[in-house]
Tab-separated table of C-alpha atoms in Angstrom:
chain	number	residue	atom	x	y	z
Q	934	MET	CA	-14.448	14.363	-17.650
Q	935	MET	CA	-11.601	12.189	-16.404
Q	936	LEU	CA	-14.005	10.181	-14.235
Q	937	ASP	CA	-16.534	9.517	-16.982
Q	938	GLY	CA	-15.124	6.155	-18.052
Q	939	LEU	CA	-14.886	4.937	-14.460
Q	940	VAL	CA	-18.454	6.009	-13.768
Q	941	GLN	CA	-19.754	3.950	-16.696
Q	942	THR	CA	-17.495	0.884	-16.573
Q	943	PRO	CA	-19.331	-2.375	-15.726
Q	944	GLU	CA	-16.980	-3.500	-12.905
Q	945	LEU	CA	-14.810	-0.946	-11.139
Q	946	LEU	CA	-11.833	-1.625	-8.884
Q	947	VAL	CA	-10.746	1.277	-6.661
Q	948	ALA	CA	-7.321	0.310	-5.287
Q	949	LEU	CA	-5.743	2.730	-2.832
Q	950	ASP	CA	-2.522	3.062	-0.912
Q	951	PHE	CA	-3.192	3.809	2.742
Q	952	ASP	CA	-0.483	5.889	4.468
Q	953	GLY	CA	-0.223	9.367	2.991
Q	954	THR	CA	-3.123	8.648	0.636
Q	955	LEU	CA	-6.083	7.920	2.904
Q	956	ALA	CA	-4.414	8.593	6.253
Q	957	PRO	CA	-1.986	11.342	7.279
Q	958	LEU	CA	1.580	10.234	7.972
Q	959	VAL	CA	2.175	10.020	11.722
Q	960	ASP	CA	5.194	9.566	13.966
Q	961	VAL	CA	3.892	6.260	15.364
Q	962	PRO	CA	2.759	4.292	12.286
Q	963	ILE	CA	0.420	1.898	14.105
Q	964	GLU	CA	-1.599	4.936	15.236
Q	965	ALA	CA	-2.427	5.959	11.646
Q	966	ARG	CA	-6.125	6.183	10.847
Q	967	MET	CA	-8.098	7.358	7.838
Q	968	ALA	CA	-8.942	11.031	7.697
Q	969	PRO	CA	-12.676	11.640	8.268
Q	970	SER	CA	-13.093	12.848	4.692
Q	971	THR	CA	-11.541	9.734	3.169
Q	972	ALA	CA	-13.366	7.399	5.572
Q	973	ALA	CA	-16.678	8.856	4.394
Q	974	ALA	CA	-15.650	8.557	0.738
Q	975	ILE	CA	-14.581	4.929	1.226
Q	976	ASP	CA	-17.922	4.079	2.832
Q	977	ALA	CA	-19.710	5.609	-0.143
Q	978	LEU	CA	-17.565	3.748	-2.661
Q	979	ALA	CA	-17.973	0.433	-0.839
Q	980	ALA	CA	-21.755	0.917	-1.022
Q	981	ALA	CA	-21.747	1.804	-4.725
Q	982	PRO	CA	-22.976	-0.906	-7.114
Q	983	ARG	CA	-20.496	-3.143	-8.950
Q	984	THR	CA	-17.588	-1.418	-7.241
Q	985	THR	CA	-14.795	-3.094	-5.277
Q	986	VAL	CA	-12.553	-1.146	-2.901
Q	987	ALA	CA	-9.089	-2.448	-1.995
Q	988	PHE	CA	-6.304	-1.096	0.196
Q	989	VAL	CA	-2.864	-1.862	-1.260
Q	990	SER	CA	-0.127	-1.223	1.277
Q	991	GLY	CA	3.444	-1.996	2.185
Q	992	ARG	CA	2.220	-2.682	5.718
Q	993	SER	CA	1.971	-6.249	6.916
Q	994	LEU	CA	-1.558	-7.577	6.604
Q	995	ALA	CA	-1.975	-7.718	10.395
Q	996	ASP	CA	-0.973	-4.067	10.833
Q	997	LEU	CA	-3.061	-2.969	7.861
Q	998	ARG	CA	-6.158	-4.476	9.445
Q	999	VAL	CA	-5.459	-2.522	12.628
Q	1000	ILE	CA	-4.914	0.892	11.048
Q	1001	ALA	CA	-7.786	0.434	8.579
Q	1002	GLU	CA	-10.075	-0.628	11.454
Q	1003	HIS	CA	-10.996	-3.537	9.228
Q	1004	GLY	CA	-13.483	-6.110	10.449
Q	1005	ASP	CA	-14.224	-9.670	9.364
Q	1006	VAL	CA	-17.464	-8.660	7.637
Q	1007	SER	CA	-15.885	-5.840	5.646
Q	1008	SER	CA	-16.296	-5.840	1.868
Q	1009	ILE	CA	-12.926	-4.113	1.403
Q	1010	VAL	CA	-10.101	-6.264	0.024
Q	1011	LEU	CA	-6.667	-5.912	1.625
Q	1012	ALA	CA	-3.312	-6.420	-0.087
Q	1013	GLY	CA	-0.501	-6.178	2.457
Q	1014	SER	CA	3.287	-6.386	2.135
Q	1015	HIS	CA	3.098	-4.856	-1.357
Q	1016	GLY	CA	0.945	-7.750	-2.553
Q	1017	ALA	CA	2.611	-10.700	-0.799
Q	1018	GLU	CA	-0.388	-11.033	1.564
Q	1019	PHE	CA	-4.127	-10.792	0.852
Q	1020	TRP	CA	-7.381	-10.722	2.772
Q	1021	TRP	CA	-10.513	-11.432	0.720
Q	1022	PRO	CA	-14.138	-10.782	1.693
Q	1023	GLU	CA	-16.423	-13.788	1.646
Q	1024	HIS	CA	-17.846	-13.146	-1.832
Q	1025	LEU	CA	-14.378	-13.154	-3.414
Q	1026	ARG	CA	-12.695	-16.020	-1.603
Q	1027	ALA	CA	-13.538	-18.485	-4.365
Q	1028	ALA	CA	-12.760	-16.034	-7.180
Q	1029	PRO	CA	-10.215	-17.243	-9.743
Q	1030	ALA	CA	-6.983	-15.342	-9.343
Q	1031	ALA	CA	-3.328	-15.878	-10.039
Q	1032	ALA	CA	-1.555	-17.669	-7.222
Q	1033	PRO	CA	0.817	-15.610	-5.108
Q	1034	ARG	CA	4.295	-15.545	-6.580
Q	1035	ALA	CA	6.335	-18.507	-5.405
Q	1036	GLY	CA	9.447	-17.838	-3.385
Q	1037	VAL	CA	11.729	-19.290	-0.745
Q	1038	ASP	CA	10.526	-18.746	2.803
Q	1039	GLU	CA	13.366	-16.906	4.509
Q	1040	SER	CA	11.582	-16.209	7.783
Q	1041	GLU	CA	14.497	-17.499	9.847
Q	1042	LEU	CA	16.945	-15.226	8.033
Q	1043	ARG	CA	14.413	-12.380	8.370
Q	1044	ASP	CA	14.464	-12.750	12.137
Q	1045	GLU	CA	18.275	-12.775	12.242
Q	1046	LEU	CA	18.578	-9.711	10.030
Q	1047	ARG	CA	15.832	-7.860	11.861
Q	1048	ALA	CA	17.671	-8.395	15.155
Q	1049	ALA	CA	20.919	-7.151	13.610
Q	1050	ALA	CA	19.107	-4.105	12.187
Q	1051	GLU	CA	17.540	-3.374	15.581
Q	1052	ALA	CA	21.010	-3.374	17.142
Q	1053	ILE	CA	22.170	-0.811	14.577
Q	1054	ALA	CA	19.066	1.347	15.011
Q	1055	ALA	CA	19.568	1.365	18.779
Q	1056	ASP	CA	22.689	3.486	18.222
Q	1057	VAL	CA	20.752	6.232	16.421
Q	1058	ASP	CA	18.286	8.158	18.556
Q	1059	GLY	CA	14.775	8.045	17.083
Q	1060	ALA	CA	15.472	5.254	14.576
Q	1061	TRP	CA	13.453	2.073	14.843
Q	1062	ILE	CA	12.729	-1.150	12.979
Q	1063	GLU	CA	9.204	-2.119	11.924
Q	1064	PRO	CA	8.641	-5.903	11.778
Q	1065	LYS	CA	6.967	-7.052	8.566
Q	1066	ALA	CA	5.731	-10.464	7.499
Q	1067	VAL	CA	8.281	-10.817	4.710
Q	1068	GLY	CA	11.031	-8.505	5.972
Q	1069	PHE	CA	11.338	-5.271	7.917
Q	1070	GLY	CA	11.302	-1.495	7.562
Q	1071	VAL	CA	13.901	1.006	8.778
Q	1072	HIS	CA	12.250	4.216	10.031
Q	1073	SER	CA	14.041	7.544	10.391
Q	1074	ARG	CA	11.118	9.994	10.622
Q	1075	LEU	CA	12.063	10.871	14.215
Q	1076	VAL	CA	15.836	10.956	13.631
Q	1077	ALA	CA	17.750	14.253	13.601
Q	1078	PRO	CA	18.336	15.251	9.949
Q	1079	GLU	CA	22.125	15.121	10.260
Q	1080	ARG	CA	21.939	11.455	11.343
Q	1081	ALA	CA	19.031	10.194	9.220
Q	1082	ALA	CA	21.254	8.880	6.434
Q	1083	GLU	CA	23.525	7.051	8.878
Q	1084	VAL	CA	21.066	4.396	10.012
Q	1085	HIS	CA	19.958	3.646	6.445
Q	1086	GLU	CA	23.538	3.406	5.180
Q	1087	ARG	CA	24.601	1.053	7.960
Q	1088	ILE	CA	21.628	-1.254	7.453
Q	1089	ASP	CA	22.074	-1.066	3.669
Q	1090	ALA	CA	25.613	-2.360	4.222
Q	1091	LEU	CA	24.310	-5.172	6.431
Q	1092	MET	CA	21.793	-6.244	3.798
Q	1093	ALA	CA	24.290	-5.975	0.937
Q	1094	GLU	CA	26.497	-8.421	2.823
Q	1095	ARG	CA	23.904	-10.830	4.215
Q	1096	ALA	CA	20.949	-10.683	1.805
Q	1097	PRO	CA	21.842	-8.903	-1.459
Q	1098	HIS	CA	19.008	-10.765	-3.220
Q	1099	TRP	CA	16.281	-9.199	-1.054
Q	1100	ARG	CA	14.143	-6.467	-2.583
Q	1101	ARG	CA	14.910	-2.972	-1.320
Q	1102	ARG	CA	12.373	-0.113	-1.431
Q	1103	VAL	CA	12.668	3.501	-0.335
Q	1104	GLY	CA	9.730	5.636	0.819
Q	1105	HIS	CA	9.000	8.614	3.065
Q	1106	SER	CA	11.698	8.314	5.791
Q	1107	ILE	CA	11.730	4.525	5.436
Q	1108	THR	CA	13.772	1.845	3.720
Q	1109	GLU	CA	12.116	-1.559	3.392
Q	1110	PHE	CA	13.702	-4.945	2.777
Q	1111	ALA	CA	11.764	-8.074	1.775
Q	1112	PHE	CA	12.562	-11.641	0.777
Q	1113	ARG	CA	9.515	-11.604	-1.508
Q	1114	ASP	CA	9.658	-9.380	-4.580
Q	1115	GLU	CA	5.968	-8.682	-5.240
Q	1116	GLY	CA	5.170	-5.061	-5.963
Q	1117	LYS	CA	1.961	-3.088	-5.982
Q	1118	ASP	CA	1.714	-3.706	-9.726
Q	1119	ASP	CA	1.410	-7.432	-8.969
Q	1120	ALA	CA	-1.208	-6.676	-6.329
Q	1121	VAL	CA	-3.317	-4.646	-8.754
Q	1122	ALA	CA	-3.050	-7.339	-11.444
Q	1123	ARG	CA	-4.255	-9.990	-9.036
Q	1124	LEU	CA	-7.065	-7.794	-7.749
Q	1125	ARG	CA	-8.160	-6.995	-11.298
Q	1126	GLU	CA	-8.366	-10.673	-12.175
Q	1127	ALA	CA	-10.126	-11.704	-8.983
Q	1128	THR	CA	-12.783	-8.978	-9.236
Q	1129	GLY	CA	-13.254	-9.064	-13.013
Q	1130	ALA	CA	-12.643	-5.324	-13.079
Q	1131	THR	CA	-13.133	-3.611	-16.433
Q	1132	ALA	CA	-11.366	-0.470	-15.152
Q	1133	VAL	CA	-9.115	0.402	-12.227
Q	1134	LEU	CA	-8.500	3.577	-10.251
Q	1135	PHE	CA	-5.279	3.512	-8.253
Q	1136	ALA	CA	-4.108	6.332	-5.985
Q	1137	GLY	CA	-0.886	6.660	-4.028
Q	1138	ASP	CA	1.598	9.165	-2.664
Q	1139	ASP	CA	4.982	7.436	-2.656
Q	1140	VAL	CA	7.663	5.864	-4.849
Q	1141	THR	CA	6.382	2.316	-4.336
Q	1142	ASP	CA	2.948	3.353	-5.632
Q	1143	GLU	CA	4.469	4.196	-8.993
Q	1144	ASP	CA	4.830	0.456	-9.743
Q	1145	ALA	CA	1.045	0.183	-9.712
Q	1146	ILE	CA	0.471	3.465	-11.528
Q	1147	ARG	CA	2.808	2.500	-14.383
Q	1148	SER	CA	1.001	-0.833	-14.779
Q	1149	LEU	CA	-2.380	0.761	-15.492
Q	1150	GLY	CA	-3.994	0.587	-18.913
Q	1151	PRO	CA	-5.579	3.283	-21.084
Q	1152	GLY	CA	-9.031	2.824	-19.545
Q	1153	ASP	CA	-7.686	3.079	-15.996
Q	1154	LEU	CA	-6.820	6.139	-13.919
Q	1155	GLY	CA	-3.721	6.671	-11.801
Q	1156	ILE	CA	-3.714	9.457	-9.221
Q	1157	ARG	CA	-0.697	10.864	-7.405
Q	1158	VAL	CA	-1.408	12.437	-4.026
Q	1159	GLY	CA	0.977	15.305	-3.310
Q	1160	PRO	CA	4.351	16.132	-4.871
Q	1161	GLY	CA	6.884	13.868	-6.537
Q	1162	GLU	CA	7.673	12.489	-9.966
Q	1163	THR	CA	4.816	10.379	-11.269
Q	1164	ALA	CA	3.391	8.484	-14.221
Q	1165	ALA	CA	-0.142	9.271	-13.042
Q	1166	ARG	CA	-2.550	11.079	-15.363
Q	1167	LEU	CA	-3.970	13.079	-12.466
Q	1168	ARG	CA	-2.415	14.727	-9.415
Q	1169	VAL	CA	-4.265	15.971	-6.345
Q	1170	ALA	CA	-2.663	18.192	-3.733
Q	1171	SER	CA	-3.869	16.502	-0.568
Q	1172	ILE	CA	-5.721	13.647	1.112
Q	1173	ASP	CA	-8.825	15.829	1.407
Q	1174	GLU	CA	-8.709	16.670	-2.301
Q	1175	LEU	CA	-8.550	12.954	-3.106
Q	1176	ALA	CA	-11.513	12.381	-0.809
Q	1177	VAL	CA	-13.588	14.900	-2.764
Q	1178	LEU	CA	-12.782	13.101	-6.014
Q	1179	LEU	CA	-13.536	9.652	-4.555
Q	1180	ARG	CA	-16.855	10.859	-3.153
Q	1181	GLU	CA	-17.800	12.342	-6.515
Q	1182	LEU	CA	-16.994	9.009	-8.169
Q	1183	ALA	CA	-19.095	7.110	-5.617
Q	1184	ASP	CA	-22.071	9.435	-6.015
Q	1185	ARG	CA	-21.970	9.474	-9.805
Q	1186	ARG	CA	-21.508	5.706	-10.006
Q	1187	SER	CA	-24.441	5.091	-7.673
Q	1188	VAL	CA	-26.705	7.144	-9.920
Q	1189	ALA	CA	-25.343	5.716	-13.185
Q	1190	ARG	CA	-25.705	2.085	-12.084
Q	1191	GLU	CA	-29.263	2.379	-10.699
């Protein structure tokens, strides 16, 4: 019943987080790939009529293209860096859409702070810094539990001193810092406008996905994958359970729009 409105809507946008939603979390993030079940569901959705699929991720656009195995002829839209970067398929490149949010380019400061953060992380075994287009991420997934907080606290102190105006986000064993303040809610709003979507499905598994979920309207559907506090109307237990739902939506929409 919950899918009925999405099945019938004239233009559907399916916007999905990637890590933990379509792909299992892994120790080496650049090695993440979609689970077979979600890859098949995405293919089916991308082939469904009047349906746009988008990946909305905190990853930099370059890394997102790698892990999504995304080619130049793909029809899937990419929103990287929480919506600060976009890749559009050919048929949407001239679509009217709100301009990216203006902001000061602090790339030089980013490089300085990233180097300082790398020096701190080098003191904590297993910690590492992920370069991002508009900032960096502090990873502690491989850090011993008794030291995991240490690296985040030390880099938090660095950022509070040097860049208190940067946006800070916390996720699964990661703290991210960015000089741009776009969130996944901004990404979904821009995608909705560009695609002319009359309804949106958004699914995610982490705190940053809640920005997008809270922004959805009454005709949309937010899905939380796994545990955690959420504003979503629907929760699924796993990536594979989400894949089943997405495949059902693709199949029903293909029949309904014939």
